[in-house]
PDB file of C-alpha atoms in Angstrom:
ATOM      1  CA  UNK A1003       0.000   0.000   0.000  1.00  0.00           C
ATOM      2  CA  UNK A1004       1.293   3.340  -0.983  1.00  0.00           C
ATOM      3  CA  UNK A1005       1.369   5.646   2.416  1.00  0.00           C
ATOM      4  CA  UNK A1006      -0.730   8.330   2.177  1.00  0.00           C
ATOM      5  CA  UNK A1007       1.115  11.656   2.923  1.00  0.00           C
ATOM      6  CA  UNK A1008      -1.453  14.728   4.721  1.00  0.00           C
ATOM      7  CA  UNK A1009      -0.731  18.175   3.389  1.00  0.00           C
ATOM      8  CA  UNK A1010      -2.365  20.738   5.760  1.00  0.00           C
ATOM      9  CA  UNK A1011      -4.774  23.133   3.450  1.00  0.00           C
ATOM     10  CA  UNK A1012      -4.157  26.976   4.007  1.00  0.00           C
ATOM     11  CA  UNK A1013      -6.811  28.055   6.120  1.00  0.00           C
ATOM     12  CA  UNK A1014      -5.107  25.234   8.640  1.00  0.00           C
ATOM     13  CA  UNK A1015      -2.185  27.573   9.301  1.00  0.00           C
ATOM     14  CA  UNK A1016      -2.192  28.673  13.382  1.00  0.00           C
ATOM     15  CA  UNK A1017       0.752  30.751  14.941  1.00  0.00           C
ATOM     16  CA  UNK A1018       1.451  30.462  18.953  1.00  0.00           C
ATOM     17  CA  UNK A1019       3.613  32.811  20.559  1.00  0.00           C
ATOM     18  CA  UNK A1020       5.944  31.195  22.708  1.00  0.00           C
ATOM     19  CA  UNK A1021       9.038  34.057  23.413  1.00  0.00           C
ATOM     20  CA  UNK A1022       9.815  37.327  23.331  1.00  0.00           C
ATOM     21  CA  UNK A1023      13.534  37.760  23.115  1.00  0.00           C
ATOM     22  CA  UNK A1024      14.816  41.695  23.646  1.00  0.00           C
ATOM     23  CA  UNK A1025      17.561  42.175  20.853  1.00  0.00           C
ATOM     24  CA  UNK A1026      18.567  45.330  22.187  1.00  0.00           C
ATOM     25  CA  UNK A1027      19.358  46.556  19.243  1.00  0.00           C
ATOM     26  CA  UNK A1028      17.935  49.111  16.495  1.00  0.00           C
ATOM     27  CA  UNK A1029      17.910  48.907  12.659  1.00  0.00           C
ATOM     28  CA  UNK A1030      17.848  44.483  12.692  1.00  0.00           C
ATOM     29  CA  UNK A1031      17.637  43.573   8.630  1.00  0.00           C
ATOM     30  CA  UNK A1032      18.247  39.741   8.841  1.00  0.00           C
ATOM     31  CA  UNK A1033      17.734  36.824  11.272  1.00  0.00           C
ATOM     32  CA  UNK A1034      18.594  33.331  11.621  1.00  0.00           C
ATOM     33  CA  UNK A1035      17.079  30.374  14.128  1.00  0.00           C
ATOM     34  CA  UNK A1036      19.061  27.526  14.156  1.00  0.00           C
ATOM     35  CA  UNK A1037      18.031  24.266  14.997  1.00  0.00           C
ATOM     36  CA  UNK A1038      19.734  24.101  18.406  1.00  0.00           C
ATOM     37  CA  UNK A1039      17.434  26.998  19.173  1.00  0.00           C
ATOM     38  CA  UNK A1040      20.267  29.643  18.899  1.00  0.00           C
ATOM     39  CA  UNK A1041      19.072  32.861  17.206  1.00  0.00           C
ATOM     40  CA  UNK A1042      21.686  35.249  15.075  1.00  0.00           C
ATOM     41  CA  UNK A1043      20.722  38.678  14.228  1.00  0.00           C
ATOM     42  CA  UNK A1044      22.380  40.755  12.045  1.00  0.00           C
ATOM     43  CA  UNK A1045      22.229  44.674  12.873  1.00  0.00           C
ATOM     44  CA  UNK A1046      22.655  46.885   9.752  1.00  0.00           C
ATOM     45  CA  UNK A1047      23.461  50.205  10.773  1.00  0.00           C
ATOM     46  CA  UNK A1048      26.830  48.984  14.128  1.00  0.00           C
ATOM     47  CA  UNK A1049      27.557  46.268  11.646  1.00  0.00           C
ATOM     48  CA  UNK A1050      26.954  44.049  14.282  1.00  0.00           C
ATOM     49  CA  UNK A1051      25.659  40.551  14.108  1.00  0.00           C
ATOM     50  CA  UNK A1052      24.375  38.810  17.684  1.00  0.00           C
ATOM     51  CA  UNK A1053      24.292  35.495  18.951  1.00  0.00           C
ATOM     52  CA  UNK A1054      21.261  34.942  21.604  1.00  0.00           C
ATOM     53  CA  UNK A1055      20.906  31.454  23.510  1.00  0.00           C
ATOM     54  CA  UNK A1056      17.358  29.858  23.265  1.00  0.00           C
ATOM     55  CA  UNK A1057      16.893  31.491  26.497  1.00  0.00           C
ATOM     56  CA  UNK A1058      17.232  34.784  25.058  1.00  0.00           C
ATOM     57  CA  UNK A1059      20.292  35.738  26.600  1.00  0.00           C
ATOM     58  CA  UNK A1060      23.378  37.361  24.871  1.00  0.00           C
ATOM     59  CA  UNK A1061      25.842  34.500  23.779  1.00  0.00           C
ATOM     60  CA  UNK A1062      28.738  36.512  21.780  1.00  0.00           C
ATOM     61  CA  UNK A1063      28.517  39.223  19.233  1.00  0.00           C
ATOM     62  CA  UNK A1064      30.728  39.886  15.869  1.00  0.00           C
ATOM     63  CA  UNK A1065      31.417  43.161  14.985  1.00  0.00           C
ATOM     64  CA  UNK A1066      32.275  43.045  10.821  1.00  0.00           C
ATOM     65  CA  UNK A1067      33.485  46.038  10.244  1.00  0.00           C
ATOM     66  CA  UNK A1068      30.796  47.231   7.715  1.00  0.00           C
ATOM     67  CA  UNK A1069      27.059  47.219   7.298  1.00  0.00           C
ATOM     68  CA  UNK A1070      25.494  43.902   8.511  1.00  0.00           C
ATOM     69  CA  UNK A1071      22.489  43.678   6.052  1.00  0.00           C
ATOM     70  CA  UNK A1072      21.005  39.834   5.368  1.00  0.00           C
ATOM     71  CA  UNK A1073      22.561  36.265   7.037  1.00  0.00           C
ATOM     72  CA  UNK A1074      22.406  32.551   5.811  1.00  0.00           C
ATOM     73  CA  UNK A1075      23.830  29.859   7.711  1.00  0.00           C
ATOM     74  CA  UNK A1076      24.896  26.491   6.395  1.00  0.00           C
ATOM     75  CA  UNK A1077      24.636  24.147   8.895  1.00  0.00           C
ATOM     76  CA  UNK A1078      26.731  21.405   7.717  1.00  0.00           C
ATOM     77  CA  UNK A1079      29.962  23.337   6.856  1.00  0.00           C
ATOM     78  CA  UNK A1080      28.954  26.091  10.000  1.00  0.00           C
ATOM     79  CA  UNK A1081      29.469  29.081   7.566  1.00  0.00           C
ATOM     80  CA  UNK A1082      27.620  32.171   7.643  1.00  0.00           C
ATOM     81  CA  UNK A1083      27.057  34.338   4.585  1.00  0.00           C
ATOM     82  CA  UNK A1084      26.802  37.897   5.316  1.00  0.00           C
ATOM     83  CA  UNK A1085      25.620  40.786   2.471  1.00  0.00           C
ATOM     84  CA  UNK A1086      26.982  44.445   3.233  1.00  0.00           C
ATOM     85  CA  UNK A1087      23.649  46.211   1.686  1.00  0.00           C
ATOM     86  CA  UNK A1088      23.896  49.519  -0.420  1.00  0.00           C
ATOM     87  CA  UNK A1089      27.233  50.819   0.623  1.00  0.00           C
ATOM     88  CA  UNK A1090      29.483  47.960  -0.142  1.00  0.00           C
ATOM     89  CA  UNK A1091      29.722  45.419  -2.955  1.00  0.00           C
ATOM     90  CA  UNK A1092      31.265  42.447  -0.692  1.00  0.00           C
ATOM     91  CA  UNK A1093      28.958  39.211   0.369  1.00  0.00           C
ATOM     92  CA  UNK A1094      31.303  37.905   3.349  1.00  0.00           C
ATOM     93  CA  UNK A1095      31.838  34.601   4.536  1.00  0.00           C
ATOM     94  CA  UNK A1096      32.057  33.751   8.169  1.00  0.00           C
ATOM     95  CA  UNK A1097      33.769  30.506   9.928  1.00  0.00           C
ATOM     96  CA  UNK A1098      31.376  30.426  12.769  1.00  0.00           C
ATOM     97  CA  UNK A1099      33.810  27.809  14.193  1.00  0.00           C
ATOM     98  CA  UNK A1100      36.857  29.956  14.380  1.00  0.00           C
ATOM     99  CA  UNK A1101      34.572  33.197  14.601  1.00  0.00           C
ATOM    100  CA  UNK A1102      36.254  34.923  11.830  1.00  0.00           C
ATOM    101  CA  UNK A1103      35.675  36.133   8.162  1.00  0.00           C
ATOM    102  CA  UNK A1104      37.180  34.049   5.843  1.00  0.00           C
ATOM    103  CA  UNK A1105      37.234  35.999   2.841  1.00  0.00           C
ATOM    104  CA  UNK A1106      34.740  38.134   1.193  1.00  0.00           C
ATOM    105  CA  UNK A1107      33.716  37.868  -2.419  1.00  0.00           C
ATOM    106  CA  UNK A1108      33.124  40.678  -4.868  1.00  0.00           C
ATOM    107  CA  UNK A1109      29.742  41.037  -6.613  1.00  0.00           C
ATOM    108  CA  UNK A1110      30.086  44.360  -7.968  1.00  0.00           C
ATOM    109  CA  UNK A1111      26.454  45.554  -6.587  1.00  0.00           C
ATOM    110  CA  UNK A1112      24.314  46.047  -3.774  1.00  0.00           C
ATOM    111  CA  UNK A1113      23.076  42.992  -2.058  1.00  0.00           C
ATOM    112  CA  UNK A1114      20.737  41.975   0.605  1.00  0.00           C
ATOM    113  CA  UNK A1115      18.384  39.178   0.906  1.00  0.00           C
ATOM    114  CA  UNK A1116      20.709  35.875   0.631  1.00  0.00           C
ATOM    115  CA  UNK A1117      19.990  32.232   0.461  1.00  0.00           C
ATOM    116  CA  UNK A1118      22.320  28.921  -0.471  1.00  0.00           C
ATOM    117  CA  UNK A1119      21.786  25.721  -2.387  1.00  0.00           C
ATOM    118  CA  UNK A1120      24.034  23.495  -3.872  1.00  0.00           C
ATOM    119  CA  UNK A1121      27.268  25.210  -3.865  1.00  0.00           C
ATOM    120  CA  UNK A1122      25.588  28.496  -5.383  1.00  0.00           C
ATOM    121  CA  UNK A1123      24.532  32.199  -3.530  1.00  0.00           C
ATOM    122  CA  UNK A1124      21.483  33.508  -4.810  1.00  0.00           C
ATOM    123  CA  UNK A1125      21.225  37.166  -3.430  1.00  0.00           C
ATOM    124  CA  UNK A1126      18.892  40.570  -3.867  1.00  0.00           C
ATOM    125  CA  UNK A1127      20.942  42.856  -6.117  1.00  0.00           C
ATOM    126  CA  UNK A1128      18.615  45.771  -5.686  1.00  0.00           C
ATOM    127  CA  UNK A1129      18.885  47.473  -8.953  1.00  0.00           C
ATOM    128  CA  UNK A1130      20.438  44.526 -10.412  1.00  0.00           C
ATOM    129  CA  UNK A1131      17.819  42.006 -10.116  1.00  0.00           C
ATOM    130  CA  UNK A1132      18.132  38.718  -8.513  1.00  0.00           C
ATOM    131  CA  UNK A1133      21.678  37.612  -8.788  1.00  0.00           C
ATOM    132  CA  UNK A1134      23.515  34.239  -8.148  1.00  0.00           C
ATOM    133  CA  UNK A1135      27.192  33.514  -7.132  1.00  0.00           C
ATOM    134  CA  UNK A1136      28.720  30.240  -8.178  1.00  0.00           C
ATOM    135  CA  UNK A1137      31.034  29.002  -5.168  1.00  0.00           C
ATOM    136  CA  UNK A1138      33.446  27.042  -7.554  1.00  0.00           C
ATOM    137  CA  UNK A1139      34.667  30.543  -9.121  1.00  0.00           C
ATOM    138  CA  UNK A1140      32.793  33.365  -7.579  1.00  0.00           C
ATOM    139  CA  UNK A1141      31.316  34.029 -11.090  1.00  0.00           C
ATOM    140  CA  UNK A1142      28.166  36.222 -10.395  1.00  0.00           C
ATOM    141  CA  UNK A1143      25.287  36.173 -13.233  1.00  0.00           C
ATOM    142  CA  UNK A1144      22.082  37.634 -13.210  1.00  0.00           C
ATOM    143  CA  UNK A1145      18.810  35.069 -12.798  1.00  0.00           C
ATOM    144  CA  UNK A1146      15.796  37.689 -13.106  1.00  0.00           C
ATOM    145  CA  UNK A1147      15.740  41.592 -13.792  1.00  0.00           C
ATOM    146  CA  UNK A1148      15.309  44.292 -11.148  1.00  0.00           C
ATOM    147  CA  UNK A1149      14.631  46.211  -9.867  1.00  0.00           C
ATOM    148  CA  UNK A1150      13.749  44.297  -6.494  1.00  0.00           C
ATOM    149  CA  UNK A1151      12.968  45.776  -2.931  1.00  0.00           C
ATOM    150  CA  UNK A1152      16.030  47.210  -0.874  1.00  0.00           C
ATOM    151  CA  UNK A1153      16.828  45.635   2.318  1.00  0.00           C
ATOM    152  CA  UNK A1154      14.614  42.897   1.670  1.00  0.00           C
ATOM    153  CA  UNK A1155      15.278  39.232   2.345  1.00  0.00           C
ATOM    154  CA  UNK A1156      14.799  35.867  -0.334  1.00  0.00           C
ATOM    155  CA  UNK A1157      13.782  32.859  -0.073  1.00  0.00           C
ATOM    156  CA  UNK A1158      14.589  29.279  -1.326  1.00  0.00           C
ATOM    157  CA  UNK A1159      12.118  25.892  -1.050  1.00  0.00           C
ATOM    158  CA  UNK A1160      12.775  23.358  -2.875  1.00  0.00           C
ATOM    159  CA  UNK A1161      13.229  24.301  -6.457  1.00  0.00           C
ATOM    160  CA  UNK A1162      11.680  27.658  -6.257  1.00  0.00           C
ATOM    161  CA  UNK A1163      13.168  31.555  -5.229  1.00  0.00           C
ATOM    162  CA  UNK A1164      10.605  33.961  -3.638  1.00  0.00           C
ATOM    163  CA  UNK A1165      11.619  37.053  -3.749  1.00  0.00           C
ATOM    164  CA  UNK A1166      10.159  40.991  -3.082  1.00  0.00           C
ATOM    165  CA  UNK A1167       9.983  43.337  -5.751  1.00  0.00           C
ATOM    166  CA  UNK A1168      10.136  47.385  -5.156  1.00  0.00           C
ATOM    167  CA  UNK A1169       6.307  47.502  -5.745  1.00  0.00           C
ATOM    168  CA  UNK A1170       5.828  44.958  -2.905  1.00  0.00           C
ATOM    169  CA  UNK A1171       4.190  41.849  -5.118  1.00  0.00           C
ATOM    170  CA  UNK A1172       6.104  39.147  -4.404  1.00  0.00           C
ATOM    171  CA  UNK A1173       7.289  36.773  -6.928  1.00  0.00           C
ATOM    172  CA  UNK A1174       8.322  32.878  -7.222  1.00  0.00           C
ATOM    173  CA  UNK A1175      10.485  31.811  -9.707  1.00  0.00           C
ATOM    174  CA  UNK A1176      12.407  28.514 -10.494  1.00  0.00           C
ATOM    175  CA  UNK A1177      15.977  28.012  -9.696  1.00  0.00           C
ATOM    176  CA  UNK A1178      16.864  29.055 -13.837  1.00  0.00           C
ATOM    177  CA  UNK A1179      14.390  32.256 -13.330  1.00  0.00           C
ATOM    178  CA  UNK A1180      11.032  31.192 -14.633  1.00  0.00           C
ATOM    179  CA  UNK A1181       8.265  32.848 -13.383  1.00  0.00           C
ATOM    180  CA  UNK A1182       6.046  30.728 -11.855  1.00  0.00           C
ATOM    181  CA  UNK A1183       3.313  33.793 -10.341  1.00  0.00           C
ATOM    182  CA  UNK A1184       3.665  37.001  -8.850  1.00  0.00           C
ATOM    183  CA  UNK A1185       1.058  38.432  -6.195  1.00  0.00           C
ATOM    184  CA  UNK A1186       0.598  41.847  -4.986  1.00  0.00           C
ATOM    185  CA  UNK A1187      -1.824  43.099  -2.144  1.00  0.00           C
ATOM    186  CA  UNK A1188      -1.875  46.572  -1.108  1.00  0.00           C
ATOM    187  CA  UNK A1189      -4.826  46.556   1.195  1.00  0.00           C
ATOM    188  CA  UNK A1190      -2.469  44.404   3.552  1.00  0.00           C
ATOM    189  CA  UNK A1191       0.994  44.266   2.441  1.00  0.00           C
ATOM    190  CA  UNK A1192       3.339  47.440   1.798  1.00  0.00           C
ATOM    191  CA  UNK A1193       7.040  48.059   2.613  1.00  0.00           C
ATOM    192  CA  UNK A1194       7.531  43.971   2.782  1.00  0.00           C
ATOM    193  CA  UNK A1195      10.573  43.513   3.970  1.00  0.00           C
ATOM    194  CA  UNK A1196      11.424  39.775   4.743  1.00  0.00           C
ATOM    195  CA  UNK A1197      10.197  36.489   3.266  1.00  0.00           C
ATOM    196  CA  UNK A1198      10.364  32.955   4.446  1.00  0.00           C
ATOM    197  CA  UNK A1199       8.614  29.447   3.261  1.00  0.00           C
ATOM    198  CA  UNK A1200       7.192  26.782   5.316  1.00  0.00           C
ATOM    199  CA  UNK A1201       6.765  22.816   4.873  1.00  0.00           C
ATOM    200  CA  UNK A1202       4.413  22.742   1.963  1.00  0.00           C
ATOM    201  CA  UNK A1203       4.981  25.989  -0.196  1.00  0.00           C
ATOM    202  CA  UNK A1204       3.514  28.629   2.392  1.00  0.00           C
ATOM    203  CA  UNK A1205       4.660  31.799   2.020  1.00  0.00           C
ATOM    204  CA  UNK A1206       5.453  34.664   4.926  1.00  0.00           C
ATOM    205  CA  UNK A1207       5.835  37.862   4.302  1.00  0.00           C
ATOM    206  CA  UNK A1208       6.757  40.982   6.572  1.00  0.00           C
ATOM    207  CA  UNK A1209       5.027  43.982   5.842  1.00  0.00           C
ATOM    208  CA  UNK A1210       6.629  47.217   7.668  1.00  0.00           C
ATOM    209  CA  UNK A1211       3.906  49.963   6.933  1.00  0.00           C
ATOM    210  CA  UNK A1212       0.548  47.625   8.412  1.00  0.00           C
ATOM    211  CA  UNK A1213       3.235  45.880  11.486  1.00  0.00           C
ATOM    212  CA  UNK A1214       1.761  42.342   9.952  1.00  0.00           C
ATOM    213  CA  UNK A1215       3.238  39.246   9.086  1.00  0.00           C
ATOM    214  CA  UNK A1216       1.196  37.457   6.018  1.00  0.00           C
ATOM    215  CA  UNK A1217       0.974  34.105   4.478  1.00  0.00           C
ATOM    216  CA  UNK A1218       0.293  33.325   0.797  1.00  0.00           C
ATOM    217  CA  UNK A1219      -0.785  30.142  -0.030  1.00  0.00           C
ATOM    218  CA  UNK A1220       1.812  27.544  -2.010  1.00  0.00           C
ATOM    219  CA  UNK A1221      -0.030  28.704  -5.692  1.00  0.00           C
ATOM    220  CA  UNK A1222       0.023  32.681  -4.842  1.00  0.00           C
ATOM    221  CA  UNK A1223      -3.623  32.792  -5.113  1.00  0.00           C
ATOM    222  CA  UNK A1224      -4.774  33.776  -1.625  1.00  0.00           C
ATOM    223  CA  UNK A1225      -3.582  35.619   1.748  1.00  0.00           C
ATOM    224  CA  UNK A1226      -4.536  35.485   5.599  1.00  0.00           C
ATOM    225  CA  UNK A1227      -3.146  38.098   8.120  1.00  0.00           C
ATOM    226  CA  UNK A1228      -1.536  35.541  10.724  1.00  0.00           C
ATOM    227  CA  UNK A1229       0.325  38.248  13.178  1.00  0.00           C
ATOM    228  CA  UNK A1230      -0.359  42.221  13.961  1.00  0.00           C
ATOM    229  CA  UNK A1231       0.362  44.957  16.238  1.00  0.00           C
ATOM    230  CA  UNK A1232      -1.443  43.474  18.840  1.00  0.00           C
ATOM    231  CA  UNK A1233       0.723  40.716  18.416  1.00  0.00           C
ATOM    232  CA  UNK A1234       3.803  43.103  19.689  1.00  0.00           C
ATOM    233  CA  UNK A1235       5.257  43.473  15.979  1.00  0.00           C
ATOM    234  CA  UNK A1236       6.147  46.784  15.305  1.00  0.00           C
ATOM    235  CA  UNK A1237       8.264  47.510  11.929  1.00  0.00           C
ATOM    236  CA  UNK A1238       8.641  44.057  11.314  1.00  0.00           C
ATOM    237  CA  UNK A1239      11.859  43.687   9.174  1.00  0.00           C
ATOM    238  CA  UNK A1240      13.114  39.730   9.244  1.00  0.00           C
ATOM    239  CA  UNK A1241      11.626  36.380   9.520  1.00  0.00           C
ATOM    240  CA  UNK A1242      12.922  33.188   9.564  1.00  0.00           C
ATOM    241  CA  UNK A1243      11.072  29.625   9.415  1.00  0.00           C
ATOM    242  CA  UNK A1244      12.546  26.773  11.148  1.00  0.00           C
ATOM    243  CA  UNK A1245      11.281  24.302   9.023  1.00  0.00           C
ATOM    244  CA  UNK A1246      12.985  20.543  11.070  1.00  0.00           C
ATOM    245  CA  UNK A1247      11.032  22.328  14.184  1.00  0.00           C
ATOM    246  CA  UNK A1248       8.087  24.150  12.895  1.00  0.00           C
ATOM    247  CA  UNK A1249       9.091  27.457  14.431  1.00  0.00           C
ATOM    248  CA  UNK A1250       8.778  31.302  13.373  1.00  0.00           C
ATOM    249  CA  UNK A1251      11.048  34.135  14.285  1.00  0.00           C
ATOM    250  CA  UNK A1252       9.911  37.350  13.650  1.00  0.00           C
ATOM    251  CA  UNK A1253      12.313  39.905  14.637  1.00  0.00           C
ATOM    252  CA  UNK A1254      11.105  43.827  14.613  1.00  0.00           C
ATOM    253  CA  UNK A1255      13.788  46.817  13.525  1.00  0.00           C
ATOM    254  CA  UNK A1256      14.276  47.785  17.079  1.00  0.00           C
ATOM    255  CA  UNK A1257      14.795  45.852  20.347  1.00  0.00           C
ATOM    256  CA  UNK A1258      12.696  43.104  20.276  1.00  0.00           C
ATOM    257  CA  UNK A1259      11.420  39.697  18.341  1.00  0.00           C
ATOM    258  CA  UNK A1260       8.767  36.980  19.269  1.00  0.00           C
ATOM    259  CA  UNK A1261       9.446  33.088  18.401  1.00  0.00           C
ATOM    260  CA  UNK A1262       6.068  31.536  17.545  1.00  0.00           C
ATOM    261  CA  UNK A1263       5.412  27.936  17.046  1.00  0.00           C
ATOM    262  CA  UNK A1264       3.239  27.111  13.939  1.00  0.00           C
ATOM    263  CA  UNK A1265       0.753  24.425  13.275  1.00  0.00           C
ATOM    264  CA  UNK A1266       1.934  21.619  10.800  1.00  0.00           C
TER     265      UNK A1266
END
């Protein structure tokens, strides 16, 4: 017998807050939740990026030098990839090991957002459109025109890259740039910021202007409001899903984020 596998419908989707953990810290662009629990945040304007423990205490901190915009860690190799936003043209690499930048590789362009599969980058160029780095020679080509949203995050499921564009749709594409739909809501979703993807295809988006975290369903057909103000966001700017432990961290621009478990 062939085992039947449940996929949750949309309107299934439930969000419980479990933590509040004070960043102390203004201007956050980018956050990371690990699967040990650890959270990184990376703080654009000190060029700081922060280490919390699950209890939301202060582990370390990493000072780079230049602006901190977007993170992606690779667990397996325990690198981080840092982009340096509008003023520099550098995507760093981090050994989170040793705790130092291992070298930093030219892209010739703003970058933000930044995601990794199979020994490539792909990364918001702004202006430049959604760009990828191959790791083998640092080559950097461009996958889809721009212009997309400043300071805003990507994201990577499978074989598709959601991404934000500077009119706030947001757009899913395959890994060669195909689009596959684009949706765009301006009753509840303007200034998006950060994007993330759950089990299944669901889509969360940030929005900075309402305070609001969305979710668009797998096809980009529909939307559901899942967190608000009342919720404690306020200028939400980065989300990341935790997809081995169902978990969503939604950190605002200034001092604070919530963790929130989410329904399967």
């Amino acid at each position: 017998m062939v085992p039947i596998t449940y996929v949750p419908i949309f309107d299934d989707v439930r969000l419980t807050i479990r933590q509040t953990v004070k960043t102390k810290r203004s201007d956050v662009t980018g956050c990371c939740l690990l699967p040990d629990g650890r959270m990184f945040f990376s703080c654009y304007d000190s060029g700081q990026i922060t280490v919390t423990k699950t209890n939301g205490t202060l582990d370390f901190t990493l000072q780079q030098g230049v602006c901190t915009s977007h993170i992606h860690f690779i667990e397996e190799s325990q690198k981080l990839f840092v982009t340096t936003g509008c003023y520099n043209i550098y995507i760093q690499n981090i050994d989170m090991k040793k705790r130092k930048t291992e070298y930093s590789i030219n892209v010739g362009s703003e970058n933000y957002g930044i995601v990794h599969k199979d020994g490539k980058l792909f990364y918001n160029g702004g202006s430049c459109g959604l760009c990828v780095v191959n790791l083998d020679n640092n080559s950097v080509t461009q996958l889809v025109n721009g212009p997309l949203s400043e300071y805003s995050s990507i994201a990577i499921w499978s074989d598709n890259l959601y991404f934000i564009n500077n009119d706030d749709s947001v757009t899913c594409c395959d890994l060669q740039g195909g689009i596959k739909w684009k949706f765009k809501n301006k009753s509840f979703l303007q200034t998006a910021r950060s994007i993330t993807v759950h089990n299944y295809g669901r889509v969360y988006v940030s929005g900075n202007k309402f305070h609001n975290v969305v979710v668009i369903s797998p096809d980009g057909n529909t939307l559901r409001v899942l967190l608000s103000k009342n919720d404690g966001l306020y200028n939400p700017q980065s989300l990341c899903f935790d997809r081995k432990n169902n978990k969503l961290l939604v950190a605002n621009k200034q001092y604070d984020a919530i963790l929130c478990d989410v329904s399967k």
